[in-house]
PDB file of C-alpha atoms in Angstrom:
ATOM      1  CA  MET A   1     -10.450  28.228   3.403  1.00  0.00           C
ATOM      2  CA  ILE A   2      -6.676  28.037   1.833  1.00  0.00           C
ATOM      3  CA  ALA A   3      -6.757  24.630   0.793  1.00  0.00           C
ATOM      4  CA  ALA A   4      -7.560  21.322   0.894  1.00  0.00           C
ATOM      5  CA  GLU A   5      -5.596  17.915   1.461  1.00  0.00           C
ATOM      6  CA  PHE A   6      -6.421  14.276   1.027  1.00  0.00           C
ATOM      7  CA  VAL A   7      -4.159  12.278   2.602  1.00  0.00           C
ATOM      8  CA  GLY A   8      -4.109   8.151   2.584  1.00  0.00           C
ATOM      9  CA  THR A   9      -2.366   5.454   4.039  1.00  0.00           C
ATOM     10  CA  SER A  10       0.369   3.057   2.205  1.00  0.00           C
ATOM     11  CA  ILE A  11      -1.095   0.201   0.656  1.00  0.00           C
ATOM     12  CA  ALA A  12       1.113  -2.311   2.945  1.00  0.00           C
ATOM     13  CA  SER A  13       2.899  -0.837   5.574  1.00  0.00           C
ATOM     14  CA  GLY A  14       2.051  -0.865   9.592  1.00  0.00           C
ATOM     15  CA  GLY A  15       0.050  -4.338   9.273  1.00  0.00           C
ATOM     16  CA  ASP A  16      -3.464  -4.656   8.682  1.00  0.00           C
ATOM     17  CA  GLY A  17      -4.776  -1.477  10.319  1.00  0.00           C
ATOM     18  CA  ALA A  18      -8.151  -0.819  11.949  1.00  0.00           C
ATOM     19  CA  ASP A  19     -11.040   1.278  11.461  1.00  0.00           C
ATOM     20  CA  ARG A  20      -9.756   3.820  13.697  1.00  0.00           C
ATOM     21  CA  ALA A  21      -6.505   4.933  14.931  1.00  0.00           C
ATOM     22  CA  GLY A  22      -6.432   4.774  18.779  1.00  0.00           C
ATOM     23  CA  SER A  23      -5.343   8.016  19.195  1.00  0.00           C
ATOM     24  CA  VAL A  24      -8.146   9.191  17.075  1.00  0.00           C
ATOM     25  CA  THR A  25     -11.169   9.342  19.497  1.00  0.00           C
ATOM     26  CA  PRO A  26     -14.244  11.010  19.211  1.00  0.00           C
ATOM     27  CA  SER A  27     -13.093  14.106  21.293  1.00  0.00           C
ATOM     28  CA  ALA A  28     -10.088  14.608  19.145  1.00  0.00           C
ATOM     29  CA  MET A  29     -12.218  14.469  15.990  1.00  0.00           C
ATOM     30  CA  SER A  30     -14.550  17.162  17.527  1.00  0.00           C
ATOM     31  CA  GLU A  31     -11.517  19.453  18.497  1.00  0.00           C
ATOM     32  CA  ASN A  32     -10.295  19.237  14.825  1.00  0.00           C
ATOM     33  CA  PRO A  33     -13.210  20.063  12.774  1.00  0.00           C
ATOM     34  CA  HIS A  34     -11.437  20.564   9.651  1.00  0.00           C
ATOM     35  CA  LEU A  35     -10.694  16.683   9.591  1.00  0.00           C
ATOM     36  CA  LYS A  36     -13.650  15.098   7.840  1.00  0.00           C
ATOM     37  CA  TRP A  37     -12.802  11.430   7.879  1.00  0.00           C
ATOM     38  CA  GLN A  38     -10.193   9.069   9.199  1.00  0.00           C
ATOM     39  CA  ASN A  39      -9.701   5.362   8.755  1.00  0.00           C
ATOM     40  CA  SER A  40      -6.416   3.426   9.403  1.00  0.00           C
ATOM     41  CA  ARG A  41      -6.748   0.718   7.145  1.00  0.00           C
ATOM     42  CA  ARG A  42      -4.454  -0.130   4.536  1.00  0.00           C
ATOM     43  CA  GLY A  43      -5.003   1.131   1.152  1.00  0.00           C
ATOM     44  CA  TYR A  44      -4.812   4.082  -1.463  1.00  0.00           C
ATOM     45  CA  VAL A  45      -6.826   6.893  -3.195  1.00  0.00           C
ATOM     46  CA  VAL A  46      -8.096   7.467  -7.040  1.00  0.00           C
ATOM     47  CA  CYS A  47      -8.650  11.008  -7.826  1.00  0.00           C
ATOM     48  CA  ARG A  48     -10.595  12.408 -10.551  1.00  0.00           C
ATOM     49  CA  VAL A  49      -9.924  15.820 -11.797  1.00  0.00           C
ATOM     50  CA  ASP A  50     -11.570  17.995 -14.605  1.00  0.00           C
ATOM     51  CA  ASP A  51     -12.359  21.767 -14.732  1.00  0.00           C
ATOM     52  CA  LYS A  52     -14.820  21.945 -12.258  1.00  0.00           C
ATOM     53  CA  SER A  53     -14.390  19.471  -9.491  1.00  0.00           C
ATOM     54  CA  TRP A  54     -11.814  17.090  -7.950  1.00  0.00           C
ATOM     55  CA  THR A  55     -13.417  13.812  -6.213  1.00  0.00           C
ATOM     56  CA  THR A  56     -10.991  11.494  -4.427  1.00  0.00           C
ATOM     57  CA  GLU A  57     -12.223   8.310  -3.681  1.00  0.00           C
ATOM     58  CA  TYR A  58     -10.684   6.345  -0.662  1.00  0.00           C
ATOM     59  CA  ARG A  59     -10.034   2.510  -1.312  1.00  0.00           C
ATOM     60  CA  THR A  60      -9.144   0.275   1.395  1.00  0.00           C
ATOM     61  CA  VAL A  61      -8.561  -3.434   2.417  1.00  0.00           C
ATOM     62  CA  SER A  62      -9.382  -5.155   5.697  1.00  0.00           C
ATOM     63  CA  TYR A  63      -6.211  -7.120   5.626  1.00  0.00           C
ATOM     64  CA  ILE A  64      -3.089  -7.205   4.026  1.00  0.00           C
ATOM     65  CA  THR A  65      -1.586 -10.348   6.062  1.00  0.00           C
ATOM     66  CA  LYS A  66      -2.657 -12.750   3.184  1.00  0.00           C
ATOM     67  CA  PRO A  67      -3.751 -12.494  -0.439  1.00  0.00           C
ATOM     68  CA  GLY A  68      -7.348 -12.026  -1.530  1.00  0.00           C
ATOM     69  CA  ALA A  69      -8.775  -8.759   0.611  1.00  0.00           C
ATOM     70  CA  PRO A  70     -11.704  -7.431  -1.390  1.00  0.00           C
ATOM     71  CA  VAL A  71     -11.027  -3.573  -2.189  1.00  0.00           C
ATOM     72  CA  GLU A  72     -13.601  -1.642  -0.682  1.00  0.00           C
ATOM     73  CA  THR A  73     -14.634   2.048  -0.886  1.00  0.00           C
ATOM     74  CA  PRO A  74     -15.486   3.475   2.561  1.00  0.00           C
ATOM     75  CA  THR A  75     -15.926   7.284   1.515  1.00  0.00           C
ATOM     76  CA  LYS A  76     -15.454   9.573  -1.091  1.00  0.00           C
ATOM     77  CA  TRP A  77     -14.995  13.447  -0.926  1.00  0.00           C
ATOM     78  CA  ARG A  78     -15.025  16.538  -3.626  1.00  0.00           C
ATOM     79  CA  VAL A  79     -13.787  19.762  -4.029  1.00  0.00           C
ATOM     80  CA  GLU A  80     -15.763  22.209  -6.618  1.00  0.00           C
ATOM     81  CA  HIS A  81     -14.029  25.106  -8.025  1.00  0.00           C
ATOM     82  CA  GLY A  82     -15.296  28.196  -6.775  1.00  0.00           C
ATOM     83  CA  ARG A  83     -16.436  26.784  -3.473  1.00  0.00           C
ATOM     84  CA  PRO A  84     -14.269  26.426  -0.275  1.00  0.00           C
ATOM     85  CA  GLY A  85     -14.395  23.556   1.661  1.00  0.00           C
ATOM     86  CA  ILE A  86     -14.266  19.543   0.947  1.00  0.00           C
ATOM     87  CA  LEU A  87     -17.755  17.905   0.484  1.00  0.00           C
ATOM     88  CA  PRO A  88     -18.888  14.580   0.491  1.00  0.00           C
ATOM     89  CA  ALA A  89     -18.965  13.288  -2.983  1.00  0.00           C
TER      90      ALA A  89
END
C-alpha cells in the first residue's frame, strides 16, 4: 500500500442523498477491494491525528431538505503509523 485516502461528500449538495449510490452495486464493491465503505448521505468527516494513528469518523445526516436532521456516525476508520492499510476504528 502506498497511501490511504478518506473521501467525503459535501454537507449540502445533491439533495438528501441515500444509503448507497445507485451505481455502487455489491458487484462493483467486490471488484474494488480497496474501497472499504460507501455511502451517499450528505455529511462531513472528523479527523483525529496523533503520532500513532489517523482516525476518521464519517458524520452524516439523513436529510438536508428541512432543518433538524440528527447527525449520525455510521462508520469510523483508522490508519496506524507503520502498518499498511485502512482498519475499522
